[in-house]
Coordinates of C-alpha atoms in Angstrom, one line a residue:
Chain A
X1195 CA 14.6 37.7 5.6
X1196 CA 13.4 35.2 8.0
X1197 CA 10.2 37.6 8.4
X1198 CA 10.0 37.0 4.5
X1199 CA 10.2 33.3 5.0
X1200 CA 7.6 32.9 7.9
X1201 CA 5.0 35.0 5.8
X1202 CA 6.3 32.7 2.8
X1203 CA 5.2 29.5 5.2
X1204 CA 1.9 30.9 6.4
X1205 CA 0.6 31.8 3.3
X1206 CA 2.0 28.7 1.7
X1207 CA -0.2 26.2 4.4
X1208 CA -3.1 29.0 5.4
X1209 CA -4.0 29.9 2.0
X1210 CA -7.8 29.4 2.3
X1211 CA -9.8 26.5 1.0
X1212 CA -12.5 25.7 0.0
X1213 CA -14.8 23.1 2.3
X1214 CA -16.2 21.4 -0.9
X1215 CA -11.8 20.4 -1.4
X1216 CA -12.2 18.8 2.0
X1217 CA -15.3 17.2 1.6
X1218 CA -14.3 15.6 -1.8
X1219 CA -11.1 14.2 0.1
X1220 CA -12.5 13.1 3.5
X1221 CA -14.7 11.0 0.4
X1222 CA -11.6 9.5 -1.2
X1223 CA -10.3 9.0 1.6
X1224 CA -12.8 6.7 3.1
X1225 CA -13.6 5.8 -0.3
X1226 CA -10.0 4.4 -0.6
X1227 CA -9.4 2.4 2.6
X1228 CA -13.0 1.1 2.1
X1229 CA -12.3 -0.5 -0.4
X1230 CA -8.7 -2.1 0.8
X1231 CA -9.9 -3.2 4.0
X1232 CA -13.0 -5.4 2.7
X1233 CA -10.5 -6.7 -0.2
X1234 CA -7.9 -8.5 1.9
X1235 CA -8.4 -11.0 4.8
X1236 CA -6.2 -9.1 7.8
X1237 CA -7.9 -10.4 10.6
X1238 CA -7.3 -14.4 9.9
X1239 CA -3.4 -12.7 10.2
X1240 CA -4.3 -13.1 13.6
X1241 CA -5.3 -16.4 14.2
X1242 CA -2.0 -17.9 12.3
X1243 CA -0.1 -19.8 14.4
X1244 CA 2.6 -18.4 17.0
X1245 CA 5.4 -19.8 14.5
X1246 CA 4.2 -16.7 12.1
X1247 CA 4.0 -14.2 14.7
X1248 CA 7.9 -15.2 16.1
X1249 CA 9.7 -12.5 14.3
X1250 CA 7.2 -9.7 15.6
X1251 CA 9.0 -7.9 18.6
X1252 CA 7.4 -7.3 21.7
X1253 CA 7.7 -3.5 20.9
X1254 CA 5.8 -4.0 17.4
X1255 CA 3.5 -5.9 19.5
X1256 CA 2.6 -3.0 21.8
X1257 CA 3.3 -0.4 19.1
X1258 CA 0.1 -1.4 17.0
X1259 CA -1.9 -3.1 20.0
X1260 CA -1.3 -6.6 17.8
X1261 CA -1.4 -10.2 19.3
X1262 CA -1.8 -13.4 18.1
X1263 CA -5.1 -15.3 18.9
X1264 CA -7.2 -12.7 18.7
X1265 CA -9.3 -13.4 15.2
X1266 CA -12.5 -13.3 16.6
X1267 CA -11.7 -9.5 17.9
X1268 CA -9.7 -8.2 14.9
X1269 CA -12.9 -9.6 12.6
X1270 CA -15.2 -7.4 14.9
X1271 CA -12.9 -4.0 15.1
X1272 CA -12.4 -4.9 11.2
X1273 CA -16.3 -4.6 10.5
X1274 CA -16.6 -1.8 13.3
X1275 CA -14.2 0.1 11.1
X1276 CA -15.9 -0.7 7.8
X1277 CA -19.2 0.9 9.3
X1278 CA -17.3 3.6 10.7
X1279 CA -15.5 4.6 6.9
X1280 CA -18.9 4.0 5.5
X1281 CA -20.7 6.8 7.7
X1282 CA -17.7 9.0 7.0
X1283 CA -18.0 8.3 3.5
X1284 CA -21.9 9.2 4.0
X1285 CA -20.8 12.5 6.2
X1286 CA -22.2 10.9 9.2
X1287 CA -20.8 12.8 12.1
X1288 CA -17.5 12.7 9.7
X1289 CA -14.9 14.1 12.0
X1290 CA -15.1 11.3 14.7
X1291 CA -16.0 9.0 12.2
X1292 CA -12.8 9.6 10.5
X1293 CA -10.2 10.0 13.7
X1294 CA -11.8 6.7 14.6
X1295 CA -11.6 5.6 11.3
X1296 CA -8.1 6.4 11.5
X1297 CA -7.1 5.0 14.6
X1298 CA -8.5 1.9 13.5
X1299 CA -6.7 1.4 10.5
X1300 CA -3.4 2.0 11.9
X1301 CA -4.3 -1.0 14.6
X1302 CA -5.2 -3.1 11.5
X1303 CA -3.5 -2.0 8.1
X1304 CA 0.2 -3.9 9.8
X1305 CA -1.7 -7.1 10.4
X1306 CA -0.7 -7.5 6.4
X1307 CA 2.7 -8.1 6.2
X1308 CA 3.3 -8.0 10.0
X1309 CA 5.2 -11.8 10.0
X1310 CA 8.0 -10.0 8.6
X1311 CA 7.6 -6.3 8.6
X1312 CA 5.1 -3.9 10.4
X1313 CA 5.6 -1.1 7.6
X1314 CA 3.1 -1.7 5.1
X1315 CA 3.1 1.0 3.1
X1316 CA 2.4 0.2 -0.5
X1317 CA -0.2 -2.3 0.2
X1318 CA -2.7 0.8 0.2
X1319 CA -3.8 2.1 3.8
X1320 CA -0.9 4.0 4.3
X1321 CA -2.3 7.4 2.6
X1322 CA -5.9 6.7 3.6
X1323 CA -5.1 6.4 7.4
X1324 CA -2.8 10.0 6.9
X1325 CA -6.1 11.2 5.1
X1326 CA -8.4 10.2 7.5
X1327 CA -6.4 11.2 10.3
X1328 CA -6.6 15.0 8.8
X1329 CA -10.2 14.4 7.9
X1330 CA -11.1 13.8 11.8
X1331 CA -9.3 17.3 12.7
X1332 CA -10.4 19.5 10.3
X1333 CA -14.0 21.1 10.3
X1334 CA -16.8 18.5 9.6
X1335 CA -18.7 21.2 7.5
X1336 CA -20.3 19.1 4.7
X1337 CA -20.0 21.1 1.5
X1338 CA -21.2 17.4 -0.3
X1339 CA -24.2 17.2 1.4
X1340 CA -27.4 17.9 -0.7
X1341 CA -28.4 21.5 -0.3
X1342 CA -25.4 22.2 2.0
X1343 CA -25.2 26.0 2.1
X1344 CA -21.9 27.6 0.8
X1345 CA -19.0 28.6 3.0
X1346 CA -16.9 31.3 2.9
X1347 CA -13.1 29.7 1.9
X1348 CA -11.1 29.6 5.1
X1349 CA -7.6 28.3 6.3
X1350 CA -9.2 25.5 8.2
X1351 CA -10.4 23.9 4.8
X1352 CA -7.1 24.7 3.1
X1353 CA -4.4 23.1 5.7
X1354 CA -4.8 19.4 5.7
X1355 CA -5.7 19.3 1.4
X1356 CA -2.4 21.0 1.3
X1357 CA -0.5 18.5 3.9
X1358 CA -1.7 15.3 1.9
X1359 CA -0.4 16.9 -1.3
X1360 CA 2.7 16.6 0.4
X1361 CA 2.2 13.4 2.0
X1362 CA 0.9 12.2 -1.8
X1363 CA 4.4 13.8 -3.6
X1364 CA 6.8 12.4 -1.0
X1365 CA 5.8 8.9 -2.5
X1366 CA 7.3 9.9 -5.6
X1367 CA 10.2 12.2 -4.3
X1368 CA 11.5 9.3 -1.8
X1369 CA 11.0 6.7 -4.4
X1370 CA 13.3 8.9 -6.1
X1371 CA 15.4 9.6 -3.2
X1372 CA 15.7 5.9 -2.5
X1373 CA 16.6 4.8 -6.0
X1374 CA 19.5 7.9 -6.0
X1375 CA 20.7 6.7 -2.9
X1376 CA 20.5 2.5 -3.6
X1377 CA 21.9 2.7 -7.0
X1378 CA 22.5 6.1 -8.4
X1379 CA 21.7 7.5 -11.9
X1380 CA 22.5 3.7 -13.4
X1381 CA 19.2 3.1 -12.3
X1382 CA 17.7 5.0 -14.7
X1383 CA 20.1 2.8 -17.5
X1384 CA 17.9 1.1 -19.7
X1385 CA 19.6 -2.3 -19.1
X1386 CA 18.4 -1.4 -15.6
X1387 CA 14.8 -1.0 -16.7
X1388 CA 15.2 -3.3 -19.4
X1389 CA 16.1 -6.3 -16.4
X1390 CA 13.4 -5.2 -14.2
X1391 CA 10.3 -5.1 -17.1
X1392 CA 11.6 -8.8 -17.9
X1393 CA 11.6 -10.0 -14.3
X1394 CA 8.2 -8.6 -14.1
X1395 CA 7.3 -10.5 -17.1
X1396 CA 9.1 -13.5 -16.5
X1397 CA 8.3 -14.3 -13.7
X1398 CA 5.4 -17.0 -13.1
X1399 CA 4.9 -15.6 -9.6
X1400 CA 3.4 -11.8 -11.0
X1401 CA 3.3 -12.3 -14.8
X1402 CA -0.4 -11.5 -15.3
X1403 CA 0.2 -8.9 -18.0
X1404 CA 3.3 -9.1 -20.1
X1405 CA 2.8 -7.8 -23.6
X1406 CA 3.5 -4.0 -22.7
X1407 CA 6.5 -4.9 -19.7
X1408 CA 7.8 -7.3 -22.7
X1409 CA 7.4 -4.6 -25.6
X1410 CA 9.4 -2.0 -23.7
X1411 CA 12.0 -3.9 -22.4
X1412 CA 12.8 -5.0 -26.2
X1413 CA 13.3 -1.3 -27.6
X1414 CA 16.5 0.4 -26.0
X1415 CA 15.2 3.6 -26.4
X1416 CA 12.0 3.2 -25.0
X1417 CA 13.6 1.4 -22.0
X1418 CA 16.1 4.1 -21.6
X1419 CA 13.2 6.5 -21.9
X1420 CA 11.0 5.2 -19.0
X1421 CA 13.8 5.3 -16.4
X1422 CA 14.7 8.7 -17.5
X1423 CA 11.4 10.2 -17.1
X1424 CA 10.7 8.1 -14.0
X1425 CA 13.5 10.0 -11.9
X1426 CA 12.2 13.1 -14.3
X1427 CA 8.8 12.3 -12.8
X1428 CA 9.6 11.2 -9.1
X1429 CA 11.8 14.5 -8.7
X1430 CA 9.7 16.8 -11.0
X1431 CA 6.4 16.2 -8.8
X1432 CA 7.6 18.6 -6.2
X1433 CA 6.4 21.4 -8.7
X1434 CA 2.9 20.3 -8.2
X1435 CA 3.0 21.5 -4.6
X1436 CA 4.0 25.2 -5.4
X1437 CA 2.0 25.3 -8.5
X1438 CA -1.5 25.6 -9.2
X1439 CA -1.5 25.1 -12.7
X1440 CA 0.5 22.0 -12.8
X1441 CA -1.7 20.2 -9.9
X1442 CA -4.4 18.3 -12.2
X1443 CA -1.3 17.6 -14.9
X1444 CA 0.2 16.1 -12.0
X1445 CA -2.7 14.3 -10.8
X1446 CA -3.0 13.2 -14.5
X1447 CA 0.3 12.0 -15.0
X1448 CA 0.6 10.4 -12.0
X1449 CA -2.3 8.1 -12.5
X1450 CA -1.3 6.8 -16.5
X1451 CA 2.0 6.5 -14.8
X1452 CA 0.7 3.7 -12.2
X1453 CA -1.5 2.5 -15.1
X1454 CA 2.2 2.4 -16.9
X1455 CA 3.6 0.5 -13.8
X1456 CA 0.4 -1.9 -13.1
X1457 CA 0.2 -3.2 -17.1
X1458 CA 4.5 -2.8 -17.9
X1459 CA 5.6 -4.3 -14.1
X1460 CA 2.2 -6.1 -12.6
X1461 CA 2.6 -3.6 -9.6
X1462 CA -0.4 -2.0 -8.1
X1463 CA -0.6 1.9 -6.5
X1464 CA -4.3 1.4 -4.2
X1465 CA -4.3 4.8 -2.9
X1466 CA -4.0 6.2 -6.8
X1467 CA -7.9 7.7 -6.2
X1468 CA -6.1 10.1 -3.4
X1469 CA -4.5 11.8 -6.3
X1470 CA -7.6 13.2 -7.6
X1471 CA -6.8 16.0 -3.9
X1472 CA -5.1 17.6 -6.5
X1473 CA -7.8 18.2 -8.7
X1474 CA -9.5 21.8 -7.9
X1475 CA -12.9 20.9 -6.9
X1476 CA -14.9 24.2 -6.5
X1477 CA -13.5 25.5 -9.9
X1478 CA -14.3 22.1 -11.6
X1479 CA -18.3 22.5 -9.8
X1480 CA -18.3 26.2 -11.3
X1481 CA -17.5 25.2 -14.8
X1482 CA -20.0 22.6 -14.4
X1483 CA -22.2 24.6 -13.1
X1484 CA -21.6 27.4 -16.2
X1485 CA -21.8 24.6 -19.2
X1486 CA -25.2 23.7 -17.2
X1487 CA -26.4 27.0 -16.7
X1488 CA -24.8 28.1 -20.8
X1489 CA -26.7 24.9 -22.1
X1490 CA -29.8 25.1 -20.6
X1491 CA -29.9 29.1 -22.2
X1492 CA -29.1 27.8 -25.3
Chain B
X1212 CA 14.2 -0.6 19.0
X1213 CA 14.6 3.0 18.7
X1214 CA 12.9 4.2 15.4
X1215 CA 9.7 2.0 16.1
X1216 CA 10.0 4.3 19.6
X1217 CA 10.4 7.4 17.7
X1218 CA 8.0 6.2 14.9
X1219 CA 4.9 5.2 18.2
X1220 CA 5.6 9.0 19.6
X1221 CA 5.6 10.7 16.3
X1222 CA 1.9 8.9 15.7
X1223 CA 1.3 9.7 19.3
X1224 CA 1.7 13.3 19.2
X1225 CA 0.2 14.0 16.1
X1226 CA -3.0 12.2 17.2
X1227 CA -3.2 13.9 20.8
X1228 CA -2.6 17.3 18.7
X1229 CA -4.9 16.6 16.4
X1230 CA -7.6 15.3 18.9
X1231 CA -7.0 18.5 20.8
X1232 CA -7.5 20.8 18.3
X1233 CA -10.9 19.3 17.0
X1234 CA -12.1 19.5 20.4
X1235 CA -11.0 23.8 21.0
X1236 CA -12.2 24.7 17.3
X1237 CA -15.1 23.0 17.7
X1238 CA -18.3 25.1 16.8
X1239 CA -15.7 28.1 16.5
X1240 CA -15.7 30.1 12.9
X1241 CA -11.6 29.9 13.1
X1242 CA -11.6 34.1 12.6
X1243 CA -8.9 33.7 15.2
X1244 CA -6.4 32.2 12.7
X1245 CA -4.8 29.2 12.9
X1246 CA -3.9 28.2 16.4
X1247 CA -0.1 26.7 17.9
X1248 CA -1.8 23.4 17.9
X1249 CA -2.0 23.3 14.3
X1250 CA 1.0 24.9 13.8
X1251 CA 2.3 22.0 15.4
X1252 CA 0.8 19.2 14.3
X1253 CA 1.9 20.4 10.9
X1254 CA 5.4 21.0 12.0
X1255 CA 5.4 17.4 13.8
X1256 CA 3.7 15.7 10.2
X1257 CA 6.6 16.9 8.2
X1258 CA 8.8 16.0 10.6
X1259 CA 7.6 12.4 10.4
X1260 CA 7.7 12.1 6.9
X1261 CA 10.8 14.1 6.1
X1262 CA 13.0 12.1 8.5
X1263 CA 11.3 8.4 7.3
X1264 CA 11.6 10.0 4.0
X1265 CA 15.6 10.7 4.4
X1266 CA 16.6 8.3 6.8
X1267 CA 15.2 5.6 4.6
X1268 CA 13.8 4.0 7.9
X1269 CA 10.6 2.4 8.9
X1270 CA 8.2 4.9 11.0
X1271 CA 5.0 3.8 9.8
X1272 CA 2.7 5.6 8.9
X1273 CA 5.4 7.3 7.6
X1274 CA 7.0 5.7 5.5
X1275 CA 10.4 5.4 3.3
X1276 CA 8.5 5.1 0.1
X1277 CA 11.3 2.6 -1.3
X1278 CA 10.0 1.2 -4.2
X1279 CA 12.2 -1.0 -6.5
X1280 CA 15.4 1.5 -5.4
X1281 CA 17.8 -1.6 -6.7
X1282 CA 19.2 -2.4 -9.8
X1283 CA 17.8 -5.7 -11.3
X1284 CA 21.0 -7.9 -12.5
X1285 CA 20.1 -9.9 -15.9
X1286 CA 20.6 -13.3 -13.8
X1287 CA 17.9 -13.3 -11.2
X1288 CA 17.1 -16.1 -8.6
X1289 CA 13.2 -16.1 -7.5
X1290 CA 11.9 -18.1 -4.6
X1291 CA 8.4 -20.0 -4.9
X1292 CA 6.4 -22.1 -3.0
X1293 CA 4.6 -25.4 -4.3
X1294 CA 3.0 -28.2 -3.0
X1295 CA 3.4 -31.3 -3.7
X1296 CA 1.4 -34.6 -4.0
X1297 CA 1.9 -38.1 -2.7
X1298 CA 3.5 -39.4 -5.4
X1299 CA 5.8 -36.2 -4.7
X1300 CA 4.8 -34.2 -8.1
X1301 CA 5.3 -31.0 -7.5
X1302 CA 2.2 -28.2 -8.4
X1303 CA 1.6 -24.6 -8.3
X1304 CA -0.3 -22.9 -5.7
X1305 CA -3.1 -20.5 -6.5
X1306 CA -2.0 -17.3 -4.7
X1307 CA -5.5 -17.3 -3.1
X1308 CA -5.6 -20.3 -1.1
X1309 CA -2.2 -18.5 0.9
X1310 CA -4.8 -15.8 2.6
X1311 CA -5.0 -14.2 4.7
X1312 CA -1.1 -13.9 3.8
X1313 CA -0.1 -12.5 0.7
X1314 CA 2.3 -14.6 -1.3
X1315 CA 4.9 -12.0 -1.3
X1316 CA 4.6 -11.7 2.5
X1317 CA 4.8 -15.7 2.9
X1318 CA 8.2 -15.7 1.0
X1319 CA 9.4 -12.9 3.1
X1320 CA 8.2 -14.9 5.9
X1321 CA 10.3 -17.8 4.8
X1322 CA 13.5 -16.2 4.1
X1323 CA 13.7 -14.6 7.6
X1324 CA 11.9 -15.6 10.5
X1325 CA 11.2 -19.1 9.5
X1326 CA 14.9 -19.8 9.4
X1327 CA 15.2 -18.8 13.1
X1328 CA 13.0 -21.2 14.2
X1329 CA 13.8 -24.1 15.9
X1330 CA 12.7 -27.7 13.5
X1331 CA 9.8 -28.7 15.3
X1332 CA 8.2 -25.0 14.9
X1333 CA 9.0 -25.0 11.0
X1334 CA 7.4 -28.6 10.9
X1335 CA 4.5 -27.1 12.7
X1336 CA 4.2 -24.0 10.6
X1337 CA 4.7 -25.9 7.0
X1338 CA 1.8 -28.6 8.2
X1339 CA -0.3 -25.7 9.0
X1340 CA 0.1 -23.6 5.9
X1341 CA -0.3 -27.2 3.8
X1342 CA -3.5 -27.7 5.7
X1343 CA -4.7 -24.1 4.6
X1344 CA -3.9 -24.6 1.0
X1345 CA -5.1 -27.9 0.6
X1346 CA -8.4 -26.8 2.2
X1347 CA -8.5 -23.9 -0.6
X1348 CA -7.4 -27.1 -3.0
X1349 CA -10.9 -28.3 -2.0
X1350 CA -12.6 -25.9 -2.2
X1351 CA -11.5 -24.6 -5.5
X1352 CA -12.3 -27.8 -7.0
X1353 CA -16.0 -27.9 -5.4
X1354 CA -16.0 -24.6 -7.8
X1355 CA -15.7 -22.0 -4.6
X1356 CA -12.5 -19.4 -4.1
X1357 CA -9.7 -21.0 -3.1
X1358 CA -9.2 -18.5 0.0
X1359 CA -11.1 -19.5 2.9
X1360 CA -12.4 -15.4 3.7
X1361 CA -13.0 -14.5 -0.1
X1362 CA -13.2 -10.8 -0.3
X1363 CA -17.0 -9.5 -1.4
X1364 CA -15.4 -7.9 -4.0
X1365 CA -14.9 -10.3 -5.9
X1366 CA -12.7 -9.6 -8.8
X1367 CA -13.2 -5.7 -7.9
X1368 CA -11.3 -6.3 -4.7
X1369 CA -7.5 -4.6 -4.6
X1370 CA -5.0 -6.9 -5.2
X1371 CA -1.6 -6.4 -2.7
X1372 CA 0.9 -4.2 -4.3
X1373 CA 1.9 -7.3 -6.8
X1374 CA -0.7 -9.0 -9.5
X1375 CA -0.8 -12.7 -9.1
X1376 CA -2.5 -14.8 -12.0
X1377 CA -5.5 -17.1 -10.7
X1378 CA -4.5 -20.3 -11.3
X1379 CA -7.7 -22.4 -9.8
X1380 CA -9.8 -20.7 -11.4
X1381 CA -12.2 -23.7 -12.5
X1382 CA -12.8 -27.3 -10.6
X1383 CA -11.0 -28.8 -14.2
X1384 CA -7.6 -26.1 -13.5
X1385 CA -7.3 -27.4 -10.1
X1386 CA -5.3 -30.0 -9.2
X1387 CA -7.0 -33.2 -8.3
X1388 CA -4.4 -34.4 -6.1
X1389 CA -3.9 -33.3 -2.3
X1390 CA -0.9 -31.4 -1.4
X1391 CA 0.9 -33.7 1.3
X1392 CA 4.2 -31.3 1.5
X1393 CA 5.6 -27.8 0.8
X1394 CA 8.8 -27.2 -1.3
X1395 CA 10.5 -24.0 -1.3
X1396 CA 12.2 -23.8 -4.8
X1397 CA 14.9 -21.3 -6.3
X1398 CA 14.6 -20.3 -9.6
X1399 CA 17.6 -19.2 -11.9
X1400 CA 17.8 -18.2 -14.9
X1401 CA 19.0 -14.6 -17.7
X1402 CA 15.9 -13.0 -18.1
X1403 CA 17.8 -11.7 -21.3
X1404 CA 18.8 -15.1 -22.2
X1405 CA 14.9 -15.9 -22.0
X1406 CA 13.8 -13.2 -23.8
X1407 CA 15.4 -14.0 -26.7
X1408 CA 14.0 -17.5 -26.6
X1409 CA 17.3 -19.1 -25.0
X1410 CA 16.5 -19.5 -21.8
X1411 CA 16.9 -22.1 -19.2
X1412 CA 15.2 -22.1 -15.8
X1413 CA 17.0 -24.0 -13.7
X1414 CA 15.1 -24.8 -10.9
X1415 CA 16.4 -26.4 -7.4
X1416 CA 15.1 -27.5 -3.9
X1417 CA 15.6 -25.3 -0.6
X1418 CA 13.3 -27.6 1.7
X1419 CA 10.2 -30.0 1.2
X1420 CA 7.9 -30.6 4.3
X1421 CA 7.5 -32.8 5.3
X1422 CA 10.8 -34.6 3.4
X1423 CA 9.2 -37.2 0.7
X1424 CA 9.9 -40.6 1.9
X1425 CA 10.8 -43.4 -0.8
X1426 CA 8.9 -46.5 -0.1
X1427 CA 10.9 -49.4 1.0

């Protein structure tokens, strides 16, 4: 039994990948916090005054290497790691490019919200710096670069795509988890969902788009629907990890649900282009590769 | 204390693991199977995750993933910021002119570690932030971004995890008064009430700062 188990776990994370999967990620990846870190000003964090940075403990402090007064520093290490994702994103010496990458971000990606809260997940370096992180361990053989010859599928391509599936699902399962545990199944009510569309229309603070949010908060059913197949969704997702078939449907589903979310709720989800790990790269270039090679015979 | 402890020694770990195995497998085909150091950085990721995951506590980069776990009641009370002029008018701030803080982050900001502080640091603080928005004021009416880093990216930049409309978005949509002071304002109201075209907002004062001061 447990020797049934073990083999159960090995082949489950040292199936072997492909290094085109890892190459495509390491891409996103960099891709991704590339394009958070030039969109948001986290350095001038920094500079505020030391009334802002009063409720950050001297353990967060330490924890993320974060003082006040230091703008001039946190603009340079902010530019240092916007050339660093850029060479990474180019395959430039891509594994230290991306553990430095990495380590950088998780210095910088807390200045955000940091005046009240050094977790900021959901303000979209949280899954690139995970990604990057595997990036800079696994092999830095570049299956993207232009006449890169073809290697052979190994475990060390296959590990760290599999780990940020996982770290890409457990948004959804503990948003799930979280929702079970705050509220119960009543959040999935539709007077639950119907509140929260209308808040997130109402209010002058977020209401940028309100004509879906409004439109399914005034039919019952619909609003009944949507919390339903959110838990549906958040729980379901898990299947995506143990199935290959249902990975792009997942990847699919999870991307016209934050489209769902960003035009019904004015929420935003920046990692969604991480999702696309779930797409199966190498099968998707071989079917290009056939059309190309079928329409060229025709 | 102890789970940003746990959360620094997870990250540790996992980065000394990983940093060590890129250094042994480097230039090595990996015929020899996967080694205990990945075995155990693995272990140690899902660890990480699992327990922020469960526990529902902060170990960034792991994280709880709570999003919206609450159930929204129909009467809802929001919190805003606006400035106000010298003839103490009250107008609303374009979420821009905020940054580098989100406005989100500001109004976190407000309801906890501001009210710890002791009234010479909130005066401090408020004539700060009023300085930085009226300098976005300015420049939003001289027909530049209202945030005094604009991103590159212009409108293709990533908004934080909430949309915020652009409200000085031309010299004529900004206001042509200066902001003088701050008010933090509550809004109530039924959000079903207003939905059916019966609502009323009623909207009261927190704190202006500095206080308006009637002339004599």
């Amino acid at each position: 039994m447990t020797g049934s188990l073990r083999a159960r776990w090995e082949a489950y994370w040292f199936e072997p990948g492909h290094a085109l999967q890892l190459a495509v990620v390491r891409v996103l990846a960099a891709g991704t916090a590339l394009w958070v870190l030039v969109s948001r000003d986290r350095a001038g964090v920094s500079g505020l005054g030391s009334e802002f940075w009063s409720g950050v403990s001297a353990i967060t402090r330490w924890r993320f290497l974060l003082f006040p007064g230091h703008e001039t520093l946190e603009r340079a290490l902010t530019l240092l790691a916007a050339v660093l994702l850029v060479a990474t994103l180019l395959g430039i010496r891509p594994r230290v490019t991306a553990l430095a990458s990495a380590l950088l971000l998780y210095h910088l990606a807390p200045l955000e919200s940091i005046v009240w809260t050094p977790a900021p997940y959901g303000r979209g370096l949280t899954l690139p710096t995970l990604a990057l992180l595997l990036c800079g361990i696994a092999p830095s053989a570049d299956a993207l670069a232009p006449g890169a010859r073809t290697t052979a599928p190994s475990w060390r391509y296959g590990w760290p795509v599999r780990l940020l599936q996982v770290w890409l699902v457990s948004v959804y399962f503990f948003s799930g988890v979280a929702k079970l545990r705050a509220s119960g199944l009543a959040w999935a009510s539709g007077e639950n969902l119907t509140h929260w569309l209308r808040l997130a229309t109402q209010n002058e603070l977020v209401n940028v788009h309100v004509a879906v949010g409004g439109w399914i908060a005034d039919q019952p059913l619909a609003a009944s629907g949507a919390g339903a197949l959110t838990l549906a969704f958040e729980f379901g997702c898990v299947v995506a990890l143990f199935s290959r078939r249902a990975r792009p449907w997942f990847a699919l589903v999870a991307i016209g649900f934050h489209v769902g979310i960003y035009l019904a709720m004015n929420i935003t989800f920046n990692s969604w282009p991480l999702l696309l790990a779930f797409v199966d790269w190498p099968a998707a270039r071989d079917r290009w590769r056939g059309w190309r090679g079928g329409a060229v015979l025709a | 204390m102890i789970g940003e402890l746990v959360a620094l020694t997870g990250w540790i770990v996992l980065v000394a693991t990983g940093a060590w195995i890129a250094l042994r497998e480097r230039g090595t085909s990996g015929t020899g199977g996967p080694s205990a150091a990945v075995r155990r950085f693995i272990a140690v990721a899902l660890a990480m995750s699992l327990l922020a995951g469960f526990s529902q506590r902060e170990l960034w980069p792991f994280a709880t993933w709570a999003l919206m776990p609450a159930r929204s009641p129909a009467d809802v009370r929001i919190r805003a910021l606006v400035c106000v002029d010298s003839a103490d008018r009250p107008f609303a701030v374009d979420h821009r002119a905020w940054a580098p803080l989100t406005e989100e982050e500001l109004l976190s900001w407000t309801r906890g570690p501001f009210t710890r502080l002791e009234a010479a640091a909130q005066r401090t603080a408020i004539v700060s932030l009023t300085e930085r928005v009226e300098a976005g004021r300015v420049r939003a009416r001289g027909g530049l971004s209202p945030a005094a880093h604009a991103s590159p990216l212009g409108r293709f930049a990533a908004s934080s995890h909430l949309l915020h409309p652009l409200r000085w978005t031309t010299p004529e949509r900004t206001p042509a008064t200066p902001c003088v002071a701050l008010r933090l304002v509550e809004r109530r109201w039924n959000v079903d009430s207003a939905a059916a075209g019966r609502g009323v907002v009623i909207e009261s004062t927190l704190w202006q700062l500095p206080p308006h001061e009637e002339e004599p």
